[in-house]
CSV table of C-alpha atoms and ligand atoms in Angstrom, one decimal:
chain,number,residue,atom,x,y,z
A,1,MET,CA,-15.1,24.3,-9.7
A,2,SER,CA,-12.0,22.2,-10.4
A,3,THR,CA,-11.9,18.7,-8.9
A,4,LEU,CA,-8.2,19.3,-8.1
A,5,ASN,CA,-6.4,21.5,-5.6
A,6,GLN,CA,-3.0,22.9,-6.3
A,7,GLU,CA,-0.7,22.3,-3.3
A,8,ARG,CA,2.9,23.3,-2.7
A,9,VAL,CA,5.5,20.7,-1.9
A,10,THR,CA,7.0,21.5,1.5
A,11,SER,CA,9.5,18.5,1.9
A,12,ILE,CA,10.7,15.4,0.2
A,13,ARG,CA,12.6,12.5,1.6
A,14,HIS,CA,14.2,9.7,-0.3
A,15,TRP,CA,14.2,6.5,1.8
A,16,THR,CA,15.7,4.0,-0.7
A,17,ASP,CA,16.3,3.9,-4.5
A,18,THR,CA,12.6,2.9,-4.9
A,19,LEU,CA,10.8,4.7,-2.1
A,20,PHE,CA,10.2,8.4,-1.2
A,21,SER,CA,7.8,10.4,0.9
A,22,PHE,CA,6.7,14.0,0.5
A,23,THR,CA,4.6,16.6,2.3
A,24,ALA,CA,2.5,19.4,0.8
A,25,THR,CA,0.3,22.2,1.9
A,26,ARG,CA,-3.3,21.3,2.6
A,27,ASP,CA,-6.3,23.4,1.4
A,28,PRO,CA,-8.3,24.2,4.6
A,29,SER,CA,-11.5,23.0,2.8
A,30,PHE,CA,-9.9,19.6,2.1
A,31,ARG,CA,-11.5,17.0,4.5
A,32,PHE,CA,-10.8,13.3,4.7
A,33,ALA,CA,-11.3,10.3,7.0
A,34,ASN,CA,-8.1,8.7,8.3
A,35,GLY,CA,-7.2,5.7,6.0
A,36,GLN,CA,-8.7,7.2,2.8
A,37,PHE,CA,-6.9,7.9,-0.5
A,38,THR,CA,-7.1,10.6,-3.1
A,39,MET,CA,-5.8,11.3,-6.6
A,40,VAL,CA,-2.4,12.9,-6.6
A,41,GLY,CA,-0.3,14.0,-9.5
A,42,LEU,CA,1.3,16.6,-11.7
A,43,ASN,CA,0.4,18.7,-14.8
A,44,VAL,CA,2.2,17.0,-17.6
A,45,ASP,CA,2.1,18.6,-21.1
A,46,GLY,CA,-0.8,20.8,-19.8
A,47,ARG,CA,-2.9,17.8,-18.6
A,48,PRO,CA,-3.2,16.3,-15.1
A,49,LEU,CA,-1.5,12.9,-14.7
A,50,LEU,CA,-2.9,11.3,-11.6
A,51,ARG,CA,-2.7,8.1,-9.5
A,52,ALA,CA,-4.5,7.0,-6.3
A,53,TYR,CA,-2.4,7.7,-3.2
A,54,SER,CA,-3.3,7.0,0.4
A,55,ILE,CA,-2.9,9.9,2.7
A,56,ALA,CA,-0.3,9.3,5.5
A,57,SER,CA,-1.1,12.4,7.5
A,58,ALA,CA,-4.0,12.4,10.0
A,59,ASN,CA,-7.0,14.4,9.3
A,60,TYR,CA,-6.2,16.9,12.0
A,61,GLU,CA,-2.8,17.8,10.6
A,62,ASP,CA,-2.0,21.0,8.6
A,63,GLN,CA,0.0,19.3,5.9
A,64,LEU,CA,-0.6,16.4,3.6
A,65,GLU,CA,1.9,13.5,3.5
A,66,PHE,CA,2.3,10.7,0.9
A,67,PHE,CA,4.6,7.7,0.6
A,68,SER,CA,5.4,6.5,-2.9
A,69,ILE,CA,7.3,4.0,-4.9
A,70,LYS,CA,9.6,5.2,-7.7
A,71,VAL,CA,9.1,3.4,-11.0
A,72,ALA,CA,11.8,4.3,-13.5
A,73,GLU,CA,9.5,4.0,-16.5
A,74,GLY,CA,6.4,5.0,-14.6
A,75,PRO,CA,4.6,7.9,-16.3
A,76,LEU,CA,3.9,9.7,-12.9
A,77,THR,CA,6.4,8.4,-10.4
A,78,SER,CA,9.4,8.9,-12.7
A,79,ARG,CA,8.4,12.6,-12.6
A,80,LEU,CA,7.1,12.8,-9.1
A,81,GLN,CA,10.3,11.5,-7.6
A,82,CYS,CA,12.0,14.6,-9.0
A,83,ILE,CA,9.8,17.2,-7.3
A,84,ARG,CA,11.4,19.8,-5.1
A,85,GLU,CA,10.3,22.0,-2.3
A,86,GLY,CA,8.1,24.7,-3.7
A,87,ASP,CA,6.8,22.7,-6.7
A,88,ILE,CA,3.1,22.4,-7.3
A,89,ILE,CA,1.3,19.1,-7.1
A,90,LEU,CA,-2.3,18.3,-7.8
A,91,VAL,CA,-4.5,16.7,-5.1
A,92,GLY,CA,-8.0,15.4,-5.8
A,93,ARG,CA,-10.7,17.1,-3.8
A,94,LYS,CA,-12.7,13.9,-3.3
A,95,PRO,CA,-10.9,11.4,-1.0
A,96,THR,CA,-12.5,8.0,-0.6
A,97,GLY,CA,-11.6,4.4,0.5
A,98,THR,CA,-12.6,1.4,2.4
A,99,LEU,CA,-10.1,1.4,5.3
A,100,ILE,CA,-12.3,3.4,7.7
A,101,GLN,CA,-13.3,2.6,11.2
A,102,ASP,CA,-17.0,2.7,10.5
A,103,ASN,CA,-16.7,-0.2,8.1
A,104,LEU,CA,-15.5,-2.5,11.0
A,105,LEU,CA,-17.7,-4.0,13.7
A,106,PRO,CA,-16.5,-3.3,17.3
A,107,GLY,CA,-13.7,-5.6,18.5
A,108,ARG,CA,-10.9,-5.9,20.9
A,109,ARG,CA,-7.8,-6.1,18.7
A,110,LEU,CA,-7.2,-4.3,15.4
A,111,TYR,CA,-4.6,-5.8,13.0
A,112,LEU,CA,-3.3,-3.4,10.3
A,113,LEU,CA,-1.7,-5.7,7.8
A,114,SER,CA,0.4,-4.2,5.0
A,115,THR,CA,3.1,-4.8,2.5
A,116,GLY,CA,5.2,-2.1,0.7
A,117,THR,CA,3.6,1.3,0.4
A,118,GLY,CA,0.3,-0.4,1.5
A,119,LEU,CA,1.5,0.8,4.9
A,120,THR,CA,0.5,4.4,4.1
A,121,PRO,CA,-3.2,4.5,5.2
A,122,PHE,CA,-2.2,2.8,8.5
A,123,VAL,CA,0.2,5.7,9.3
A,124,SER,CA,-2.9,7.9,9.2
A,125,ILE,CA,-5.0,5.4,11.2
A,126,MET,CA,-2.4,4.9,13.9
A,127,LYS,CA,-2.3,8.7,14.5
A,128,ASP,CA,-6.1,8.8,15.1
A,129,MET,CA,-7.2,8.9,18.7
A,130,GLU,CA,-10.4,7.1,17.7
A,131,THR,CA,-8.4,4.0,16.9
A,132,TYR,CA,-7.2,3.8,20.5
A,133,GLU,CA,-10.7,4.5,21.8
A,134,ARG,CA,-12.2,1.7,19.8
A,135,PHE,CA,-9.6,-1.0,20.3
A,136,GLU,CA,-7.7,-2.4,23.3
A,137,ARG,CA,-4.7,-3.3,21.2
A,138,ILE,CA,-3.5,-2.3,17.7
A,139,VAL,CA,-1.0,-4.4,15.8
A,140,LEU,CA,0.7,-2.8,12.8
A,141,VAL,CA,2.4,-5.4,10.6
A,142,HIS,CA,4.5,-4.2,7.7
A,143,GLY,CA,6.0,-6.8,5.3
A,144,CYS,CA,8.8,-5.8,2.9
A,145,ARG,CA,11.5,-7.6,0.9
A,146,GLU,CA,14.4,-5.8,2.5
A,147,VAL,CA,15.2,-4.1,5.8
A,148,ALA,CA,15.8,-0.7,4.2
A,149,GLU,CA,12.2,-0.6,2.9
A,150,LEU,CA,11.0,-0.5,6.5
A,151,ALA,CA,12.6,2.8,7.3
A,152,TYR,CA,9.7,5.1,6.6
A,153,GLY,CA,7.3,3.1,8.7
A,154,GLU,CA,9.8,2.8,11.5
A,155,ALA,CA,10.3,6.5,11.5
A,156,ALA,CA,6.5,7.1,11.5
A,157,VAL,CA,6.1,4.8,14.5
A,158,ASN,CA,9.0,6.5,16.4
A,159,ASP,CA,7.5,9.9,15.7
A,160,LEU,CA,4.1,8.7,17.0
A,161,PHE,CA,5.6,7.2,20.2
A,162,ALA,CA,7.4,10.6,20.8
A,163,ASN,CA,4.2,12.6,20.1
A,164,GLU,CA,3.3,14.9,23.0
A,165,PHE,CA,-0.5,14.1,22.8
A,166,LEU,CA,-0.8,10.6,21.5
A,167,GLY,CA,2.6,9.1,22.4
A,168,GLU,CA,1.7,7.6,25.7
A,169,THR,CA,-1.5,6.0,24.5
A,170,ALA,CA,0.2,4.7,21.4
A,171,ARG,CA,3.1,3.2,23.3
A,172,GLU,CA,0.6,1.4,25.6
A,173,LYS,CA,-1.7,0.0,22.8
A,174,LEU,CA,0.2,-0.1,19.5
A,175,THR,CA,2.6,-2.9,18.6
A,176,TYR,CA,4.8,-2.4,15.5
A,177,TYR,CA,5.7,-5.7,13.8
A,178,PRO,CA,7.9,-5.3,10.8
A,179,THR,CA,8.8,-8.4,8.8
A,180,VAL,CA,11.3,-9.0,6.0
A,181,THR,CA,11.3,-11.8,3.4
A,182,ARG,CA,14.6,-11.5,1.5
A,183,GLU,CA,17.3,-10.9,4.0
A,184,PRO,CA,18.0,-11.5,7.7
A,185,PHE,CA,15.9,-9.6,10.2
A,186,ARG,CA,14.5,-10.2,13.7
A,187,ASN,CA,11.1,-11.0,12.1
A,188,ARG,CA,11.1,-13.0,8.9
A,189,GLY,CA,8.6,-14.3,6.4
A,190,ARG,CA,5.4,-13.4,4.6
A,191,ILE,CA,2.4,-12.1,6.6
A,192,THR,CA,0.3,-15.0,5.3
A,193,ASP,CA,2.9,-17.5,6.5
A,194,LEU,CA,3.3,-15.7,9.9
A,195,ILE,CA,-0.5,-16.0,10.4
A,196,MET,CA,-0.9,-19.6,9.2
A,197,SER,CA,2.0,-20.8,11.4
A,198,ASN,CA,0.8,-18.8,14.4
A,199,THR,CA,4.3,-17.2,14.6
A,200,LEU,CA,2.8,-13.7,14.6
A,201,PHE,CA,0.4,-14.5,17.5
A,202,ASP,CA,3.1,-16.4,19.5
A,203,ASP,CA,5.4,-13.4,19.1
A,204,LEU,CA,2.7,-11.0,20.2
A,205,GLY,CA,1.5,-13.3,23.1
A,206,VAL,CA,-2.1,-13.3,21.9
A,207,PRO,CA,-4.4,-16.1,20.8
A,208,PRO,CA,-4.8,-16.9,17.1
A,209,LEU,CA,-7.3,-14.9,15.0
A,210,ASP,CA,-10.9,-15.1,16.2
A,211,ALA,CA,-13.8,-13.3,14.5
A,212,ALA,CA,-15.4,-12.7,17.9
A,213,THR,CA,-12.5,-10.4,19.0
A,214,ASP,CA,-10.3,-9.5,16.1
A,215,ARG,CA,-10.7,-6.9,13.3
A,216,LEU,CA,-8.3,-6.5,10.4
A,217,MET,CA,-7.5,-3.9,7.7
A,218,LEU,CA,-5.5,-5.1,4.7
A,219,CYS,CA,-3.5,-3.0,2.2
A,220,GLY,CA,-0.7,-3.9,-0.1
A,221,SER,CA,0.4,-6.5,-2.7
A,222,PRO,CA,-2.6,-7.9,-4.7
A,223,ALA,CA,-1.4,-11.4,-4.2
A,224,MET,CA,-1.2,-10.9,-0.4
A,225,LEU,CA,-4.7,-9.4,-0.4
A,226,THR,CA,-6.2,-12.4,-2.3
A,227,GLU,CA,-4.4,-14.9,-0.1
A,228,LEU,CA,-5.2,-13.2,3.2
A,229,ARG,CA,-8.9,-12.7,2.2
A,230,ASP,CA,-9.2,-16.5,1.5
A,231,ILE,CA,-7.6,-17.3,4.9
A,232,LEU,CA,-10.0,-15.0,6.7
A,233,LEU,CA,-13.1,-16.2,4.8
A,234,ALA,CA,-12.1,-19.8,5.6
A,235,GLN,CA,-12.2,-18.8,9.3
A,236,HIS,CA,-15.6,-17.2,9.0
A,237,PHE,CA,-14.5,-13.6,9.0
A,238,VAL,CA,-16.9,-11.4,7.0
A,239,GLU,CA,-15.6,-8.6,4.8
A,240,GLY,CA,-17.0,-5.2,5.6
A,241,ASN,CA,-17.8,-2.2,3.3
A,242,HIS,CA,-19.6,1.1,3.4
A,243,SER,CA,-23.1,-0.5,3.5
A,244,GLU,CA,-22.3,-3.2,6.0
A,245,PRO,CA,-19.5,-3.2,8.6
A,246,GLY,CA,-17.6,-6.5,8.9
A,247,HIS,CA,-14.7,-8.2,10.6
A,248,PHE,CA,-12.2,-7.0,8.0
A,249,VAL,CA,-11.7,-4.5,5.2
A,250,ILE,CA,-9.5,-4.4,2.1
A,251,GLU,CA,-8.3,-1.5,0.1
A,252,ARG,CA,-8.4,-2.5,-3.6
A,253,ALA,CA,-7.7,0.9,-5.1
A,254,PHE,CA,-4.1,0.2,-5.9
A,255,VAL,CA,-4.4,-3.3,-7.3
A,256,GLU,CA,-4.1,-2.1,-10.9
A,257,ARG,CA,-0.9,-0.2,-10.4
B,301,A2P,P1,8.3,-12.1,-1.1
B,301,A2P,O1,9.7,-11.5,-1.0
B,301,A2P,O2,8.4,-13.5,-0.5
B,301,A2P,O3,7.8,-12.1,-2.5
B,301,A2P,P2,6.4,-6.7,-3.4
B,301,A2P,O4,7.7,-5.8,-3.3
B,301,A2P,O5,6.6,-7.8,-4.4
B,301,A2P,O6,5.2,-6.0,-3.5
B,301,A2P,O7,6.4,-7.5,-2.0
B,301,A2P,C1,6.3,-6.9,-0.8
B,301,A2P,C2,6.3,-7.9,0.3
B,301,A2P,O8,5.1,-8.7,0.2
B,301,A2P,C3,7.4,-8.9,0.2
B,301,A2P,O9,7.9,-9.1,1.5
B,301,A2P,C4,6.8,-10.1,-0.4
B,301,A2P,O10,7.4,-11.3,-0.1
B,301,A2P,C5,5.4,-10.0,0.2
B,301,A2P,N1,4.4,-10.8,-0.6
B,301,A2P,C6,4.3,-10.9,-2.0
B,301,A2P,N2,3.3,-11.7,-2.3
B,301,A2P,C7,2.7,-12.1,-1.1
B,301,A2P,C8,1.6,-13.0,-0.8
B,301,A2P,N3,0.9,-13.6,-1.8
B,301,A2P,N4,1.3,-13.2,0.5
B,301,A2P,C9,2.0,-12.6,1.4
B,301,A2P,N5,3.1,-11.8,1.2
B,301,A2P,C10,3.4,-11.5,-0.1
């Protein structure tokens, strides 16, 4: 059996010159855990051209959703950004990834820290009822260069807050904290700096990070992942994985892109 499903594109939305999202049909046999990624791509010259993409939809939703950068010279994204409703995309049948709840020890607060399209797995995780059952408070931090790059995440949070089933719980427990580095905005600065200066915690009205209570998931720019990991290790946080849950987890699947 093929390792790829063929799915039909159901919608495309362009958010900026460099960011777009799209939805596609979901094979009923395709199962995944919220926060995982899978291979996504197109047939190019008769061969599959694939990249790892986090799934933005939750595992109970009928459609698959993805959020992507557009790279003008990128072999896949230069083509993928031109897809239209009804086109066929390829979706790997074996999702995987580190950003899953079972890789974290129990805790009180869950920080979902992302830059750029690293936000995507957290869109799935914030739509998961289990997230709200496991944690008292969830903080979604999204760092971008410019305000316009926040639009997809902002819309996803607004949709969640308006959701008939999850909205009330999410509004009570989830705090969305967007931050911008290269133009004026209400929250400014790199995630690393906001943590080291305690600005993030002061703004949230919570104590600084503490391995006894706080859990973190990290996804985004490789430099941010390296720096944040060092910050956490220095504060005696332990990195979790599939064999041993820890205080924080990192998705490294996209680091080579
Ligand atoms: P900055 O504008 O100061 O470089 P990129 O588009 O390059 O992936 O960056 C996305 C966001 O991640 C930007 O706001 C960028 O800030 C920030 N960023 C880049 N490197 C780091 C890092 N080492 N630590 C924290 N944030 C970072």
